[in-house]
XYZ file of C-alpha atoms in Angstrom:
353
model
C -19.014 -15.817 -34.271
C -15.479 -15.503 -32.883
C -12.603 -15.516 -35.325
C -9.890 -18.152 -34.729
C -7.563 -15.347 -33.572
C -10.093 -13.967 -31.049
C -10.757 -17.487 -29.781
C -7.039 -18.115 -29.330
C -6.551 -14.755 -27.577
C -9.475 -15.420 -25.256
C -8.186 -18.898 -24.447
C -4.685 -17.818 -23.537
C -5.282 -14.180 -22.598
C -3.507 -12.790 -19.578
C -6.225 -11.088 -17.495
C -4.989 -8.379 -15.137
C -6.819 -6.346 -12.501
C -5.097 -3.108 -11.441
C -5.768 -0.923 -8.424
C -4.188 2.295 -9.654
C -3.863 3.966 -6.262
C -2.430 7.270 -5.088
C -0.242 5.538 -2.488
C 0.154 1.997 -3.875
C -0.552 0.232 -7.154
C -1.546 -3.428 -6.934
C -1.773 -5.936 -9.772
C -3.856 -9.106 -9.709
C -3.436 -11.822 -12.363
C -6.139 -14.394 -13.083
C -5.236 -17.710 -11.487
C -2.314 -16.257 -9.511
C -3.845 -13.589 -7.254
C -1.912 -10.461 -6.257
C 1.490 -10.564 -7.954
C 2.597 -6.937 -7.489
C 2.115 -4.468 -4.649
C 4.306 -1.435 -5.234
C 4.196 2.188 -4.021
C 2.955 4.572 -6.744
C 6.287 6.364 -7.134
C 8.506 6.875 -10.163
C 12.038 8.306 -10.143
C 12.860 10.126 -13.386
C 15.811 12.036 -14.810
C 14.994 15.713 -14.443
C 16.303 16.711 -17.905
C 15.159 13.817 -20.098
C 12.092 12.734 -18.018
C 13.287 9.144 -18.519
C 12.097 6.738 -15.769
C 14.954 5.327 -13.664
C 13.149 3.436 -10.899
C 9.535 2.451 -10.272
C 7.803 1.453 -7.027
C 9.661 0.651 -3.792
C 13.094 1.718 -5.065
C 11.667 5.065 -6.194
C 9.887 5.597 -2.854
C 13.168 4.999 -0.987
C 14.552 8.014 -2.884
C 11.588 10.204 -1.829
C 12.805 13.400 -0.135
C 16.403 12.109 -0.460
C 16.912 12.440 -4.215
C 19.836 14.388 -5.770
C 19.110 17.426 -7.936
C 19.301 15.592 -11.268
C 16.660 13.028 -10.204
C 12.998 13.856 -9.634
C 10.767 11.530 -7.589
C 7.201 11.788 -8.869
C 3.892 10.562 -7.512
C 2.033 10.347 -10.846
C -1.395 10.066 -9.200
C -2.918 12.617 -6.888
C -6.275 12.183 -5.174
C -6.792 8.970 -7.128
C -6.436 10.544 -10.591
C -3.566 10.947 -13.046
C -1.571 14.147 -12.601
C 1.423 13.054 -14.723
C 0.181 11.146 -17.775
C 3.525 10.077 -19.292
C 4.906 8.987 -15.924
C 1.735 6.986 -15.172
C 2.015 5.328 -18.572
C 5.650 4.389 -17.841
C 4.666 3.006 -14.419
C 1.813 0.950 -15.885
C 4.054 -0.356 -18.657
C 6.616 -1.457 -16.056
C 3.973 -3.183 -13.885
C 2.193 -4.914 -16.782
C 5.547 -6.174 -18.116
C 6.527 -7.363 -14.641
C 3.203 -9.196 -14.221
C 3.656 -10.775 -17.631
C 7.133 -12.043 -16.696
C 5.621 -13.954 -13.773
C 3.310 -15.999 -16.010
C 3.820 -18.539 -18.780
C 1.204 -16.911 -21.036
C 2.667 -16.279 -24.521
C 0.320 -13.392 -25.398
C 2.171 -10.076 -24.997
C -0.917 -7.847 -24.748
C -3.238 -8.616 -21.809
C -6.820 -7.653 -20.989
C -6.833 -5.145 -18.137
C -9.447 -3.841 -15.687
C -8.395 -0.678 -13.821
C -10.084 0.613 -10.674
C -10.881 4.355 -10.657
C -12.485 6.632 -8.015
C -16.232 7.038 -8.489
C -16.060 10.836 -8.544
C -13.707 11.260 -11.512
C -14.583 13.244 -14.641
C -14.877 11.864 -18.182
C -11.519 13.452 -19.022
C -9.887 11.698 -16.054
C -11.470 8.365 -17.067
C -10.121 8.785 -20.586
C -6.634 9.520 -19.220
C -6.595 6.249 -17.233
C -7.966 4.282 -20.188
C -5.431 5.771 -22.633
C -2.579 5.143 -20.206
C -3.533 1.451 -19.922
C -3.761 1.024 -23.721
C -0.493 2.923 -24.281
C 1.174 0.757 -21.635
C 0.448 -2.369 -23.653
C -3.086 -3.564 -22.813
C -4.961 -5.322 -25.639
C -8.292 -4.419 -24.058
C -8.864 -1.989 -21.189
C -11.912 -1.598 -18.994
C -12.595 0.722 -16.082
C -14.434 -0.115 -12.876
C -15.334 2.189 -10.016
C -13.166 1.459 -6.987
C -16.013 0.927 -4.485
C -17.557 -1.670 -6.853
C -14.220 -3.467 -7.289
C -13.564 -3.299 -3.529
C -16.987 -4.768 -2.761
C -16.445 -7.646 -5.214
C -12.949 -8.239 -3.818
C -14.297 -8.257 -0.255
C -16.921 -10.831 -1.215
C -19.984 -8.608 -0.686
C -23.215 -9.814 -2.370
C -23.477 -6.817 -4.735
C -25.678 -8.728 -7.218
C -28.341 -9.643 -4.635
C -31.397 -7.663 -3.535
C -29.961 -7.548 -0.012
C -28.204 -4.220 0.583
C -24.496 -4.065 1.370
C -22.139 -1.183 2.102
C -18.433 -0.553 1.680
C -16.095 2.215 2.846
C -12.888 2.124 0.795
C -10.183 4.377 2.278
C -7.147 4.694 0.029
C -4.243 7.118 -0.100
C -5.930 9.958 -1.993
C -9.665 9.232 -1.888
C -12.310 7.669 0.313
C -15.187 5.929 -1.446
C -18.472 5.133 0.285
C -21.067 3.065 -1.571
C -24.277 1.170 -0.813
C -25.222 -1.617 -3.249
C -28.333 -3.525 -4.207
C -29.191 -5.599 -7.305
C -25.757 -5.137 -8.867
C -25.858 -1.361 -8.778
C -24.832 1.556 -6.566
C -27.820 3.041 -4.728
C -25.932 5.710 -2.780
C -22.308 6.797 -3.219
C -19.945 9.410 -1.862
C -16.386 10.167 -2.974
C -14.171 12.562 -1.033
C -10.520 13.488 -1.423
C -9.699 12.909 2.220
C -7.838 9.693 3.029
C -4.423 8.404 4.147
C -2.368 11.205 2.530
C -4.485 13.841 4.276
C -3.752 12.193 7.638
C -0.010 12.312 6.860
C -0.292 16.034 6.124
C -2.220 16.514 9.388
C 0.696 14.942 11.287
C 3.257 17.142 9.465
C 1.277 20.264 10.430
C 0.776 19.087 14.021
C 4.504 18.480 14.533
C 5.223 21.897 13.073
C 2.785 23.839 15.239
C 2.983 21.878 18.517
C 6.640 20.853 18.569
C 8.352 23.314 16.159
C 9.620 20.230 14.335
C 9.763 20.005 10.551
C 9.264 16.456 9.261
C 8.553 15.063 5.798
C 5.554 13.039 4.615
C 7.498 9.724 4.698
C 8.217 10.243 8.424
C 4.601 11.250 9.068
C 3.402 8.074 7.335
C 5.670 5.912 9.544
C 4.367 7.670 12.668
C 0.757 7.105 11.577
C 1.376 3.396 10.949
C 3.318 2.909 14.202
C 1.142 4.748 16.730
C -1.785 6.316 14.852
C -5.320 5.463 15.968
C -8.912 6.676 15.715
C -10.022 5.281 19.084
C -8.310 5.153 22.504
C -5.830 2.268 22.628
C -5.779 -0.312 25.461
C -2.242 0.897 26.123
C -1.210 4.244 24.700
C 2.226 4.347 23.057
C 5.126 6.777 22.689
C 7.518 7.091 19.758
C 10.576 9.275 19.024
C 10.233 11.502 15.940
C 13.292 13.039 14.257
C 13.321 16.204 12.169
C 14.631 19.750 12.004
C 13.940 22.215 14.780
C 12.273 25.272 13.224
C 13.678 27.612 15.907
C 17.351 26.587 15.898
C 17.492 25.045 12.403
C 19.333 22.064 13.896
C 18.432 18.344 13.929
C 16.115 17.481 16.795
C 14.137 14.580 18.256
C 10.917 14.681 20.286
C 8.820 12.017 21.985
C 5.277 11.875 20.630
C 2.382 9.897 22.111
C -0.385 8.019 20.322
C -2.849 10.417 22.052
C -1.206 13.358 20.265
C -1.285 11.616 16.869
C -4.953 10.749 17.407
C -5.572 14.444 18.052
C -3.553 15.382 14.948
C -5.605 13.232 12.564
C -8.962 13.727 14.290
C -10.125 16.289 11.724
C -9.679 13.880 8.805
C -11.224 10.979 10.753
C -14.250 13.162 11.599
C -14.712 13.975 7.894
C -14.658 10.242 7.016
C -17.269 9.475 9.672
C -19.476 12.410 8.618
C -19.342 11.166 5.009
C -20.571 7.715 6.082
C -23.324 9.311 8.179
C -24.347 11.468 5.221
C -24.612 8.404 2.963
C -26.682 6.531 5.571
C -28.939 9.567 5.964
C -29.922 9.308 2.274
C -30.333 5.508 2.309
C -33.857 4.041 1.947
C -35.118 2.499 5.235
C -35.366 -1.036 3.795
C -31.678 -0.953 2.920
C -30.830 0.403 6.385
C -32.516 -2.708 7.817
C -30.284 -4.880 5.590
C -27.162 -2.981 6.685
C -28.030 -3.453 10.351
C -27.845 -7.194 9.687
C -24.834 -7.330 7.350
C -22.828 -4.409 8.771
C -20.478 -2.020 6.990
C -17.364 -3.421 5.319
C -14.168 -1.350 5.370
C -11.460 -1.812 2.732
C -8.329 -0.051 1.489
C -5.004 0.658 3.176
C -6.366 3.634 5.151
C -9.044 1.473 6.786
C -6.292 -0.377 8.670
C -5.809 2.602 11.002
C -6.101 1.152 14.487
C -9.442 1.654 16.197
C -11.171 3.030 13.093
C -13.730 0.212 12.862
C -14.571 0.606 16.574
C -14.896 4.387 16.264
C -17.042 4.118 13.133
C -19.283 1.481 14.702
C -19.809 3.618 17.815
C -20.635 6.696 15.721
C -23.115 5.127 13.253
C -24.615 2.441 15.496
C -24.017 -0.343 12.943
C -21.483 -3.170 13.123
C -18.363 -2.241 11.157
C -15.869 -4.897 10.051
C -12.562 -4.920 8.208
C -12.346 -6.914 4.971
C -9.853 -9.740 4.795
C -6.607 -8.409 3.316
C -8.262 -4.980 3.089
C -5.505 -3.345 1.046
C -5.873 -5.720 -1.927
C -9.686 -5.659 -2.285
C -9.827 -3.334 -5.315
C -7.165 -5.256 -7.281
C -8.751 -8.630 -6.454
C -12.211 -7.339 -7.382
C -10.967 -5.893 -10.680
C -9.402 -9.266 -11.493
C -12.602 -11.164 -10.653
C -14.592 -9.091 -13.132
C -12.615 -10.608 -16.013
C -12.912 -14.109 -14.498
C -16.712 -13.767 -14.459
C -17.002 -11.259 -17.304
C -20.451 -12.280 -18.597
C -22.111 -11.829 -15.212
C -20.207 -8.776 -14.016
C -19.613 -6.742 -17.189
C -22.483 -4.346 -16.473
C -20.571 -3.140 -13.412
C -17.844 -1.753 -15.683
C -17.657 1.932 -16.597
C -17.789 2.757 -20.363
C -14.708 3.368 -22.555
C -14.339 -0.288 -23.526
C -11.513 -1.134 -25.881
C -13.923 -2.124 -28.616
C -15.659 1.255 -28.616
C -12.558 3.303 -29.408
C -10.488 4.062 -32.463
C -7.108 3.136 -30.943
């Protein structure tokens, strides 16, 4: 029997789904959809470690910050590397989401998406950060599960379905049936790795030193995994490693495709490996339903075509692919009774906080 307080909290509770990503953190609020989509960056004072800016403003300072300000990416490869900074970022985002609603309850229920390959210690760090940041209840859900729910895949049905969620730090591959994961793979190769590939390529092929922000822009502008109908060229600015002076070179989309080919090959091999271990009856289902791709990294041009050609199964991009995990995490709280078994442990009620 619910107490009057619990009933009141449940009636007016602010339910939030969070995709705590290496590159971007997205927040979904029940009844409002995605309300926040911010880069996972925090600018802090070097001496006091006090947060100054969070999100887009902090990312603008990246590689341009003065000595007394440190720009931190508190998540690496999908897991927390800077606990206090992550807590500050979550607190900022939860408060910001709360400001955009009329709900009078200051402490919301939160579901946070986490990579499927994380350790118990890493799960606890995410859970503790959410509680410390002001959540009344916190639940964890594996990112491929949240992405599949957000993409509208029939994860509860007997029919098999498959998702490839490519984020900034991790790529998650999962095959579902009857509300559970049958086969899963989690690798720490994703969008950030492609950016690093481009940095290294520019260094070795053009003697040009560029930063990760520039590499990311190049990838978005002309990056591809499959030959384009019309190949493109783009100027890239940096420092010449021979003269030490500013320099600019013209780079083609063919070169960038070559630069990131190693990472793309690893992604494709991971999908092939998962399919190789999949029971034949589920393979038959996947040949009908296809493979769904989600996450910001899946928006690389030509990736669905390349993947489809390599695995001989139709591959399609989820609608609004970047927000799938946040939307899926939010839907779990909307349909909590039916979807709660998809949550990872560490529920708020089972702790001594």
